[in-house]
mmCIF file of C-alpha atoms in Angstrom:
data_model
loop_
_atom_site.group_PDB
_atom_site.id
_atom_site.type_symbol
_atom_site.label_atom_id
_atom_site.label_comp_id
_atom_site.label_asym_id
_atom_site.label_seq_id
_atom_site.Cartn_x
_atom_site.Cartn_y
_atom_site.Cartn_z
ATOM 1 C CA MET A 1 -0.360 -0.086 -0.032
ATOM 2 C CA GLN A 2 0.689 3.676 -0.676
ATOM 3 C CA THR A 3 1.604 5.704 2.227
ATOM 4 C CA ILE A 4 -0.593 8.940 2.733
ATOM 5 C CA ARG A 5 0.957 12.037 2.061
ATOM 6 C CA GLU A 6 1.975 14.074 5.212
ATOM 7 C CA TRP A 7 1.839 17.709 6.013
ATOM 8 C CA HIS A 8 3.192 19.680 8.576
ATOM 9 C CA ASN A 9 2.087 22.991 10.110
ATOM 10 C CA VAL A 10 -1.048 23.317 8.194
ATOM 11 C CA ASP A 11 -2.922 26.475 8.688
ATOM 12 C CA GLN A 12 -6.550 26.981 7.259
ATOM 13 C CA ALA A 13 -5.085 28.631 4.058
ATOM 14 C CA THR A 14 -3.024 25.763 3.172
ATOM 15 C CA PHE A 15 -5.793 23.532 4.025
ATOM 16 C CA VAL A 16 -8.281 25.329 1.743
ATOM 17 C CA SER A 17 -6.281 26.248 -1.220
ATOM 18 C CA GLU A 18 -3.699 23.159 -1.244
ATOM 19 C CA ILE A 19 -5.122 20.252 0.364
ATOM 20 C CA LEU A 20 -9.021 20.393 -0.250
ATOM 21 C CA PRO A 21 -8.702 20.797 -3.885
ATOM 22 C CA THR A 22 -6.562 17.679 -4.426
ATOM 23 C CA HIS A 23 -9.320 15.311 -3.589
ATOM 24 C CA GLN A 24 -7.112 13.216 -1.963
ATOM 25 C CA PRO A 25 -6.332 12.091 1.734
ATOM 26 C CA ALA A 26 -3.728 13.884 3.788
ATOM 27 C CA ILE A 27 -1.956 13.265 7.186
ATOM 28 C CA LEU A 28 -1.709 16.441 9.069
ATOM 29 C CA ARG A 29 0.941 15.755 11.623
ATOM 30 C CA GLY A 30 1.063 17.407 14.869
ATOM 31 C CA LEU A 31 -2.033 19.441 14.074
ATOM 32 C CA LEU A 32 -3.356 19.250 17.796
ATOM 33 C CA SER A 33 -0.208 19.071 19.646
ATOM 34 C CA GLU A 34 -1.344 22.195 21.591
ATOM 35 C CA TRP A 35 -4.565 20.765 22.607
ATOM 36 C CA PRO A 36 -4.778 20.121 26.200
ATOM 37 C CA VAL A 37 -6.702 16.966 25.833
ATOM 38 C CA VAL A 38 -3.613 15.585 23.821
ATOM 39 C CA ARG A 39 -1.306 16.609 26.224
ATOM 40 C CA ALA A 40 -3.496 14.991 28.964
ATOM 41 C CA GLY A 41 -3.250 11.871 26.838
ATOM 42 C CA LEU A 42 0.481 11.995 26.685
ATOM 43 C CA GLN A 43 0.910 11.954 30.328
ATOM 44 C CA SER A 44 -1.117 8.551 30.780
ATOM 45 C CA ALA A 45 -4.519 6.936 29.959
ATOM 46 C CA ALA A 46 -5.681 7.822 33.635
ATOM 47 C CA GLN A 47 -4.733 11.660 32.697
ATOM 48 C CA LEU A 48 -6.697 11.257 29.575
ATOM 49 C CA VAL A 49 -9.870 9.801 31.219
ATOM 50 C CA ASP A 50 -9.550 12.389 34.238
ATOM 51 C CA TYR A 51 -9.596 15.157 31.718
ATOM 52 C CA LEU A 52 -12.522 13.851 29.709
ATOM 53 C CA LYS A 53 -14.249 13.177 33.161
ATOM 54 C CA GLN A 54 -14.081 16.591 34.036
ATOM 55 C CA LEU A 55 -16.062 17.676 30.952
ATOM 56 C CA ASP A 56 -18.761 15.077 31.037
ATOM 57 C CA THR A 57 -22.087 16.651 31.891
ATOM 58 C CA GLY A 58 -23.402 13.141 32.578
ATOM 59 C CA GLY A 59 -25.608 12.697 29.795
ATOM 60 C CA THR A 60 -26.412 8.888 28.696
ATOM 61 C CA VAL A 61 -24.856 7.606 25.154
ATOM 62 C CA LYS A 62 -24.604 4.376 23.391
ATOM 63 C CA ALA A 63 -21.861 2.059 24.064
ATOM 64 C CA TYR A 64 -21.329 -1.031 21.573
ATOM 65 C CA VAL A 65 -20.041 -4.110 23.391
ATOM 66 C CA GLY A 66 -18.954 -7.309 21.697
ATOM 67 C CA PRO A 67 -17.667 -10.156 23.300
ATOM 68 C CA PRO A 68 -13.736 -11.025 23.415
ATOM 69 C CA GLU A 69 -14.057 -13.702 20.921
ATOM 70 C CA ILE A 70 -14.968 -11.001 18.266
ATOM 71 C CA ASP A 71 -11.086 -9.923 18.543
ATOM 72 C CA GLY A 72 -12.475 -6.171 18.765
ATOM 73 C CA ARG A 73 -13.935 -6.482 15.149
ATOM 74 C CA PHE A 74 -17.350 -4.895 15.011
ATOM 75 C CA PHE A 75 -19.132 -6.838 12.345
ATOM 76 C CA TYR A 76 -22.301 -9.035 11.274
ATOM 77 C CA THR A 77 -22.908 -12.162 12.655
ATOM 78 C CA ASP A 78 -22.066 -15.298 10.264
ATOM 79 C CA ASP A 79 -25.499 -15.030 8.599
ATOM 80 C CA TYR A 80 -25.114 -11.165 7.816
ATOM 81 C CA ARG A 81 -28.821 -11.133 9.707
ATOM 82 C CA GLY A 82 -27.644 -9.657 12.822
ATOM 83 C CA PHE A 83 -24.495 -8.167 14.324
ATOM 84 C CA ASN A 84 -21.689 -9.599 16.638
ATOM 85 C CA PHE A 85 -22.388 -6.955 19.530
ATOM 86 C CA ASP A 86 -25.193 -5.196 21.141
ATOM 87 C CA ALA A 87 -25.762 -1.350 22.385
ATOM 88 C CA ARG A 88 -26.231 -0.194 25.768
ATOM 89 C CA ASP A 89 -26.965 3.044 27.452
ATOM 90 C CA VAL A 90 -24.172 4.477 29.804
ATOM 91 C CA SER A 91 -22.445 7.745 30.756
ATOM 92 C CA ILE A 92 -18.994 8.640 29.395
ATOM 93 C CA SER A 93 -17.524 8.834 32.474
ATOM 94 C CA VAL A 94 -18.684 5.283 33.262
ATOM 95 C CA ALA A 95 -17.707 3.879 29.948
ATOM 96 C CA LEU A 96 -14.216 5.543 30.578
ATOM 97 C CA ASP A 97 -13.715 4.008 34.031
ATOM 98 C CA THR A 98 -14.566 0.786 32.544
ATOM 99 C CA LEU A 99 -11.810 0.894 29.598
ATOM 100 C CA VAL A 100 -9.373 2.389 32.065
ATOM 101 C CA SER A 101 -10.103 -0.541 34.408
ATOM 102 C CA MET A 102 -9.313 -3.192 31.390
ATOM 103 C CA VAL A 103 -6.008 -1.539 30.136
ATOM 104 C CA ASP A 104 -3.895 -4.516 31.206
ATOM 105 C CA ASP A 105 -6.721 -7.027 30.306
ATOM 106 C CA ASP A 106 -5.381 -9.347 27.408
ATOM 107 C CA THR A 107 -8.760 -10.590 26.501
ATOM 108 C CA PRO A 108 -11.136 -7.600 26.949
ATOM 109 C CA PRO A 109 -14.951 -7.321 25.312
ATOM 110 C CA ALA A 110 -14.652 -4.944 22.734
ATOM 111 C CA ILE A 111 -16.097 -1.648 23.764
ATOM 112 C CA ALA A 112 -16.737 1.526 21.660
ATOM 113 C CA LEU A 113 -18.446 4.765 22.030
ATOM 114 C CA GLN A 114 -18.953 5.915 18.260
ATOM 115 C CA ALA A 115 -19.852 9.392 16.797
ATOM 116 C CA ILE A 116 -20.987 10.967 20.217
ATOM 117 C CA ASP A 117 -22.228 14.517 19.798
ATOM 118 C CA MET A 118 -19.605 16.430 21.599
ATOM 119 C CA PRO A 119 -21.392 19.770 22.095
ATOM 120 C CA ALA A 120 -24.362 17.544 23.914
ATOM 121 C CA VAL A 121 -21.975 15.686 26.153
ATOM 122 C CA MET A 122 -19.106 17.937 26.767
ATOM 123 C CA PRO A 123 -19.922 21.439 25.513
ATOM 124 C CA SER A 124 -17.042 23.419 26.976
ATOM 125 C CA PHE A 125 -14.683 20.743 25.037
ATOM 126 C CA MET A 126 -14.312 23.243 22.009
ATOM 127 C CA ALA A 127 -13.134 26.232 23.534
ATOM 128 C CA ASP A 128 -9.973 24.740 25.151
ATOM 129 C CA ASN A 129 -9.395 22.424 22.081
ATOM 130 C CA PRO A 130 -10.299 24.524 18.828
ATOM 131 C CA MET A 131 -9.951 23.157 15.317
ATOM 132 C CA HIS A 132 -8.497 25.957 13.419
ATOM 133 C CA LEU A 133 -8.952 24.627 9.949
ATOM 134 C CA LEU A 134 -12.678 25.083 10.007
ATOM 135 C CA ASP A 135 -15.776 26.998 10.770
ATOM 136 C CA GLY A 136 -16.500 27.258 14.046
ATOM 137 C CA GLN A 137 -19.936 25.854 13.138
ATOM 138 C CA VAL A 138 -18.779 22.420 12.398
ATOM 139 C CA ALA A 139 -19.431 20.389 15.592
ATOM 140 C CA PRO A 140 -16.928 17.746 16.614
ATOM 141 C CA ARG A 141 -17.869 14.292 17.558
ATOM 142 C CA VAL A 142 -15.815 11.811 20.067
ATOM 143 C CA TRP A 143 -15.193 8.374 19.500
ATOM 144 C CA ILE A 144 -13.754 6.049 22.282
ATOM 145 C CA ASN A 145 -12.705 2.560 22.697
ATOM 146 C CA ASN A 146 -10.325 -0.089 23.156
ATOM 147 C CA ARG A 147 -8.561 -2.453 20.471
ATOM 148 C CA THR A 148 -11.475 -2.314 17.940
ATOM 149 C CA MET A 149 -11.543 -2.824 14.073
ATOM 150 C CA ILE A 150 -14.079 -0.628 12.054
ATOM 151 C CA ALA A 151 -14.523 -2.090 8.785
ATOM 152 C CA ALA A 152 -13.784 0.008 5.524
ATOM 153 C CA HIS A 153 -16.698 2.466 5.105
ATOM 154 C CA PHE A 154 -17.282 5.733 3.398
ATOM 155 C CA ASP A 155 -18.876 9.020 4.632
ATOM 156 C CA VAL A 156 -20.986 11.378 2.526
ATOM 157 C CA ASP A 157 -19.162 14.373 4.091
ATOM 158 C CA HIS A 158 -15.640 15.841 4.200
ATOM 159 C CA ASN A 159 -14.081 14.310 7.318
ATOM 160 C CA ILE A 160 -11.097 15.589 9.572
ATOM 161 C CA ALA A 161 -10.295 12.774 12.215
ATOM 162 C CA CYS A 162 -8.281 13.608 15.083
ATOM 163 C CA VAL A 163 -6.096 11.379 17.393
ATOM 164 C CA VAL A 164 -6.473 12.394 21.061
ATOM 165 C CA GLY A 165 -5.191 9.214 22.756
ATOM 166 C CA GLY A 166 -3.887 5.871 21.522
ATOM 167 C CA LYS A 167 -2.700 4.992 18.298
ATOM 168 C CA ARG A 168 -4.763 4.357 14.980
ATOM 169 C CA HIS A 169 -4.186 2.447 11.756
ATOM 170 C CA PHE A 170 -5.836 4.219 8.485
ATOM 171 C CA THR A 171 -6.658 2.174 5.328
ATOM 172 C CA LEU A 172 -7.984 4.102 2.771
ATOM 173 C CA PHE A 173 -9.423 3.173 -0.747
ATOM 174 C CA PRO A 174 -10.583 5.484 -3.580
ATOM 175 C CA PRO A 175 -14.441 5.541 -4.424
ATOM 176 C CA GLU A 176 -13.783 3.533 -7.723
ATOM 177 C CA GLN A 177 -12.527 0.462 -5.719
ATOM 178 C CA ALA A 178 -16.234 -0.330 -4.325
ATOM 179 C CA ALA A 179 -16.463 -3.226 -6.497
ATOM 180 C CA ASN A 180 -13.400 -4.798 -5.094
ATOM 181 C CA LEU A 181 -14.292 -4.082 -1.582
ATOM 182 C CA TYR A 182 -17.230 -6.769 -1.322
ATOM 183 C CA VAL A 183 -19.641 -4.582 0.195
ATOM 184 C CA GLY A 184 -22.127 -6.083 2.885
ATOM 185 C CA PRO A 185 -26.070 -5.434 2.792
ATOM 186 C CA LEU A 186 -26.733 -1.781 1.841
ATOM 187 C CA LEU A 187 -30.087 -1.455 3.752
ATOM 188 C CA ASN A 188 -28.831 -3.304 7.212
ATOM 189 C CA THR A 189 -25.373 -2.068 8.155
ATOM 190 C CA PRO A 190 -23.485 -2.258 11.545
ATOM 191 C CA GLY A 191 -23.006 1.558 11.880
ATOM 192 C CA GLY A 192 -24.900 3.536 9.142
ATOM 193 C CA PRO A 193 -23.113 3.648 6.094
ATOM 194 C CA PRO A 194 -22.224 0.211 3.769
ATOM 195 C CA ILE A 195 -19.262 -1.404 4.843
ATOM 196 C CA SER A 196 -16.673 -3.925 3.295
ATOM 197 C CA THR A 197 -16.928 -7.369 4.427
ATOM 198 C CA VAL A 198 -13.138 -7.999 4.012
ATOM 199 C CA ASN A 199 -11.323 -8.294 7.265
ATOM 200 C CA LEU A 200 -8.524 -5.940 6.812
ATOM 201 C CA ARG A 201 -6.174 -7.582 9.467
ATOM 202 C CA GLN A 202 -6.614 -10.844 7.844
ATOM 203 C CA PRO A 203 -7.961 -10.611 4.049
ATOM 204 C CA ASP A 204 -9.312 -13.837 2.853
ATOM 205 C CA TYR A 205 -8.024 -13.827 -0.860
ATOM 206 C CA ASP A 206 -9.780 -16.881 -1.696
ATOM 207 C CA ARG A 207 -13.269 -15.704 -0.821
ATOM 208 C CA PHE A 208 -12.346 -12.107 -1.804
ATOM 209 C CA PRO A 209 -9.751 -12.280 -4.538
ATOM 210 C CA ARG A 210 -10.621 -8.833 -6.025
ATOM 211 C CA PHE A 211 -9.595 -7.364 -2.783
ATOM 212 C CA ALA A 212 -5.803 -7.783 -3.883
ATOM 213 C CA GLU A 213 -6.546 -5.132 -6.817
ATOM 214 C CA ALA A 214 -8.116 -2.809 -4.134
ATOM 215 C CA LEU A 215 -4.993 -2.649 -2.406
ATOM 216 C CA GLU A 216 -2.749 -1.682 -5.206
ATOM 217 C CA SER A 217 -4.562 1.412 -4.866
ATOM 218 C CA ALA A 218 -4.777 1.606 -1.181
ATOM 219 C CA GLN A 219 -3.113 4.333 0.914
ATOM 220 C CA GLU A 220 -2.154 3.940 4.831
ATOM 221 C CA ALA A 221 -1.053 5.459 7.740
ATOM 222 C CA ILE A 222 -0.474 5.372 11.434
ATOM 223 C CA LEU A 223 -1.649 8.233 13.795
ATOM 224 C CA GLU A 224 -0.259 8.900 17.054
ATOM 225 C CA PRO A 225 -1.756 11.414 19.473
ATOM 226 C CA GLY A 226 -1.861 14.915 18.138
ATOM 227 C CA ASP A 227 -2.151 13.814 14.453
ATOM 228 C CA ALA A 228 -4.978 14.219 12.328
ATOM 229 C CA ILE A 229 -6.160 12.789 8.890
ATOM 230 C CA TYR A 230 -8.304 14.490 6.083
ATOM 231 C CA ILE A 231 -10.467 11.873 4.302
ATOM 232 C CA PRO A 232 -12.133 13.112 1.396
ATOM 233 C CA ILE A 233 -16.074 12.748 0.760
ATOM 234 C CA LEU A 234 -16.743 8.950 -0.327
ATOM 235 C CA TRP A 235 -12.974 7.465 0.158
ATOM 236 C CA TRP A 236 -13.423 4.107 1.894
ATOM 237 C CA HIS A 237 -11.770 3.989 5.393
ATOM 238 C CA GLY A 238 -11.076 1.164 7.797
ATOM 239 C CA VAL A 239 -9.701 2.168 11.144
ATOM 240 C CA ASP A 240 -7.779 -0.390 13.362
ATOM 241 C CA SER A 241 -7.455 1.115 17.045
ATOM 242 C CA MET A 242 -4.121 -0.266 18.038
ATOM 243 C CA THR A 243 -4.179 0.659 21.879
ATOM 244 C CA SER A 244 -6.054 -0.334 25.203
ATOM 245 C CA LEU A 245 -7.529 3.251 25.158
ATOM 246 C CA ASN A 246 -8.271 5.168 22.112
ATOM 247 C CA VAL A 247 -9.917 8.418 21.964
ATOM 248 C CA LEU A 248 -10.666 10.250 18.383
ATOM 249 C CA VAL A 249 -12.420 13.523 17.730
ATOM 250 C CA ASN A 250 -13.750 14.016 14.114
ATOM 251 C CA TYR A 251 -15.156 16.910 12.140
ATOM 252 C CA TRP A 252 -17.872 16.194 9.388
ATOM 253 C CA TRP A 253 -18.809 18.965 6.976
ATOM 254 C CA ASN A 254 -20.083 19.516 3.379
ATOM 255 C CA ASN A 255 -20.841 22.909 1.761
ATOM 256 C CA ALA A 256 -22.436 21.427 -0.993
ATOM 257 C CA ALA A 257 -26.021 22.326 -1.678
ATOM 258 C CA SER A 258 -27.090 18.818 -2.283
ATOM 259 C CA ALA A 259 -25.669 17.729 1.168
ATOM 260 C CA GLN A 260 -29.464 18.696 2.622
ATOM 261 C CA HIS A 261 -30.590 15.372 1.136
ATOM 262 C CA ASP A 262 -28.976 11.875 1.455
ATOM 263 C CA PRO A 263 -27.441 10.825 -1.755
ATOM 264 C CA MET A 264 -27.484 7.189 -0.482
ATOM 265 C CA LEU A 265 -31.453 7.479 -0.908
ATOM 266 C CA SER A 266 -30.876 8.362 -4.621
ATOM 267 C CA LEU A 267 -28.582 5.369 -5.128
ATOM 268 C CA VAL A 268 -30.812 2.868 -3.523
ATOM 269 C CA HIS A 269 -33.648 4.295 -5.172
ATOM 270 C CA CYS A 270 -32.196 3.820 -8.607
ATOM 271 C CA MET A 271 -31.195 0.261 -7.778
ATOM 272 C CA ALA A 272 -34.747 -0.757 -7.093
ATOM 273 C CA ILE A 273 -35.798 0.849 -10.152
ATOM 274 C CA MET A 274 -33.099 -0.180 -12.612
ATOM 275 C CA SER A 275 -31.652 -3.269 -11.638
ATOM 276 C CA GLY A 276 -34.198 -5.673 -12.930
ATOM 277 C CA MET A 277 -34.056 -3.676 -16.476
ATOM 278 C CA PRO A 278 -32.190 -5.523 -19.648
ATOM 279 C CA GLU A 279 -28.887 -4.802 -20.092
ATOM 280 C CA SER A 280 -29.606 -2.670 -23.276
ATOM 281 C CA GLN A 281 -31.774 -0.765 -21.190
ATOM 282 C CA ARG A 282 -29.080 -0.156 -18.424
ATOM 283 C CA ASP A 283 -26.921 0.935 -21.276
ATOM 284 C CA GLY A 284 -29.158 3.688 -22.481
ATOM 285 C CA TRP A 285 -30.033 4.846 -18.894
ATOM 286 C CA ARG A 286 -26.416 4.979 -18.051
ATOM 287 C CA ALA A 287 -25.742 7.436 -20.890
ATOM 288 C CA LEU A 288 -28.569 9.663 -19.993
ATOM 289 C CA PHE A 289 -27.111 9.795 -16.292
ATOM 290 C CA ASP A 290 -23.723 10.654 -17.770
ATOM 291 C CA CYS A 291 -25.468 13.307 -19.715
ATOM 292 C CA PHE A 292 -27.824 14.780 -17.127
ATOM 293 C CA VAL A 293 -26.360 13.688 -13.453
ATOM 294 C CA PHE A 294 -22.747 13.798 -13.739
ATOM 295 C CA GLN A 295 -22.751 16.223 -16.675
ATOM 296 C CA GLN A 296 -19.805 14.553 -18.454
ATOM 297 C CA ALA A 297 -20.243 16.570 -21.388
ATOM 298 C CA GLY A 298 -20.760 19.959 -19.645
ATOM 299 C CA ARG A 299 -24.080 21.472 -18.292
ATOM 300 C CA PRO A 300 -26.753 19.883 -20.400
ATOM 301 C CA GLY A 301 -28.979 22.937 -20.560
ATOM 302 C CA GLU A 302 -26.557 25.428 -21.541
ATOM 303 C CA HIS A 303 -28.303 25.793 -25.192
ATOM 304 C CA LEU A 304 -31.816 26.974 -23.315
ATOM 305 C CA PRO A 305 -32.737 30.333 -21.805
ATOM 306 C CA ALA A 306 -31.669 30.183 -18.254
ATOM 307 C CA GLU A 307 -35.505 30.476 -17.212
ATOM 308 C CA LEU A 308 -36.207 27.177 -19.123
ATOM 309 C CA ARG A 309 -33.535 24.973 -18.020
ATOM 310 C CA ASP A 310 -35.755 23.899 -14.883
ATOM 311 C CA VAL A 311 -33.781 20.723 -13.334
ATOM 312 C CA MET A 312 -30.679 21.371 -15.624
ATOM 313 C CA GLY A 313 -30.275 24.987 -14.254
ATOM 314 C CA GLU A 314 -28.739 26.184 -11.265
ATOM 315 C CA LEU A 315 -30.902 24.971 -8.088
ATOM 316 C CA SER A 316 -31.108 26.754 -4.811
ATOM 317 C CA ALA A 317 -31.704 24.978 -1.659
ATOM 318 C CA SER A 318 -35.583 25.879 -1.771
ATOM 319 C CA ASP A 319 -35.358 24.281 -5.538
ATOM 320 C CA ARG A 320 -34.055 21.249 -4.343
ATOM 321 C CA ASP A 321 -36.417 20.925 -1.491
ATOM 322 C CA MET A 322 -39.355 21.521 -3.821
ATOM 323 C CA LEU A 323 -38.124 19.058 -6.058
ATOM 324 C CA ILE A 324 -37.714 16.283 -3.538
ATOM 325 C CA ALA A 325 -41.213 16.923 -2.142
ATOM 326 C CA HIS A 326 -42.680 16.738 -5.697
ATOM 327 C CA LEU A 327 -40.822 13.537 -6.325
ATOM 328 C CA THR A 328 -42.114 12.139 -2.952
ATOM 329 C CA ARG A 329 -45.617 12.669 -4.188
ATOM 330 C CA LYS A 330 -44.994 11.250 -7.333
ATOM 331 C CA MET A 331 -43.741 8.140 -5.800
ATOM 332 C CA ALA A 332 -46.200 8.013 -3.120
ATOM 333 C CA GLU A 333 -48.920 8.155 -6.111
ATOM 334 C CA GLN A 334 -47.351 4.945 -7.708
ATOM 335 C CA LEU A 335 -47.472 3.005 -4.582
ATOM 336 C CA THR A 336 -51.372 3.665 -4.175
#
């Protein structure tokens, strides 16, 4: 695998003008080195836990717990109908105390608190640990776990993931490698987005032979406390937490107008409508999608007066909302 390109001393201007336009992942070494939470974690796991507990407002969050037999790999059951873990309601402080108590345990259960809304549970975190690359309106989320493995998946937003405590191994694949990642069920997923069913720790090349091709395009990096990684939209990423206590803070954002609606819904809808078509018809629709949706030959309505371009023209947020409402009514009519 290739090594993800590293950047040092990144400021907001560099991030916006040099990193974002590449549409490539980037390691931002030492980006958070001055964060008090990072300095606490460098002292010890106990210091990190004490720091976070002081910020905890006592709310209840979901903790995902799997038996020691899953070796930290949150995944499906063998028949893909369920999951090899369950969810429990806990406070962050209780979860942190539990994790610290298991630091020296060789076979602990897998425990993970994932994508917890930081303003809701630790509202004072942002003031002391600011993310200077982004607008202050982008709220962070916190991930707390022991030695766990999150399967390769993608996000529909930009992502900056910041390692606060512990060590994490990131493996990234570009979007075009989806066919080589052997994706699991789209509508029944362990954590929201679709995931690769390949075990990144121990790939089974007999069962998943095309995964070898995916690895040729893969990029990887190990992040230490204070490091961050930028993951572009739709890039697949698997995350292996390598220490007994790991804390990560991430930021998701998307400035595109279409972000107010979930593109995955469009994907699933198209699959439901078109997957049963004869190949010749799918080829025809592929050409129309390339023209009107992906605009491979340029904007398709340029030859028309602006007021007549309807969905081929520039759409405001309210235009998109009205179109979605219109389509919702039409689809409801088809089902009645």
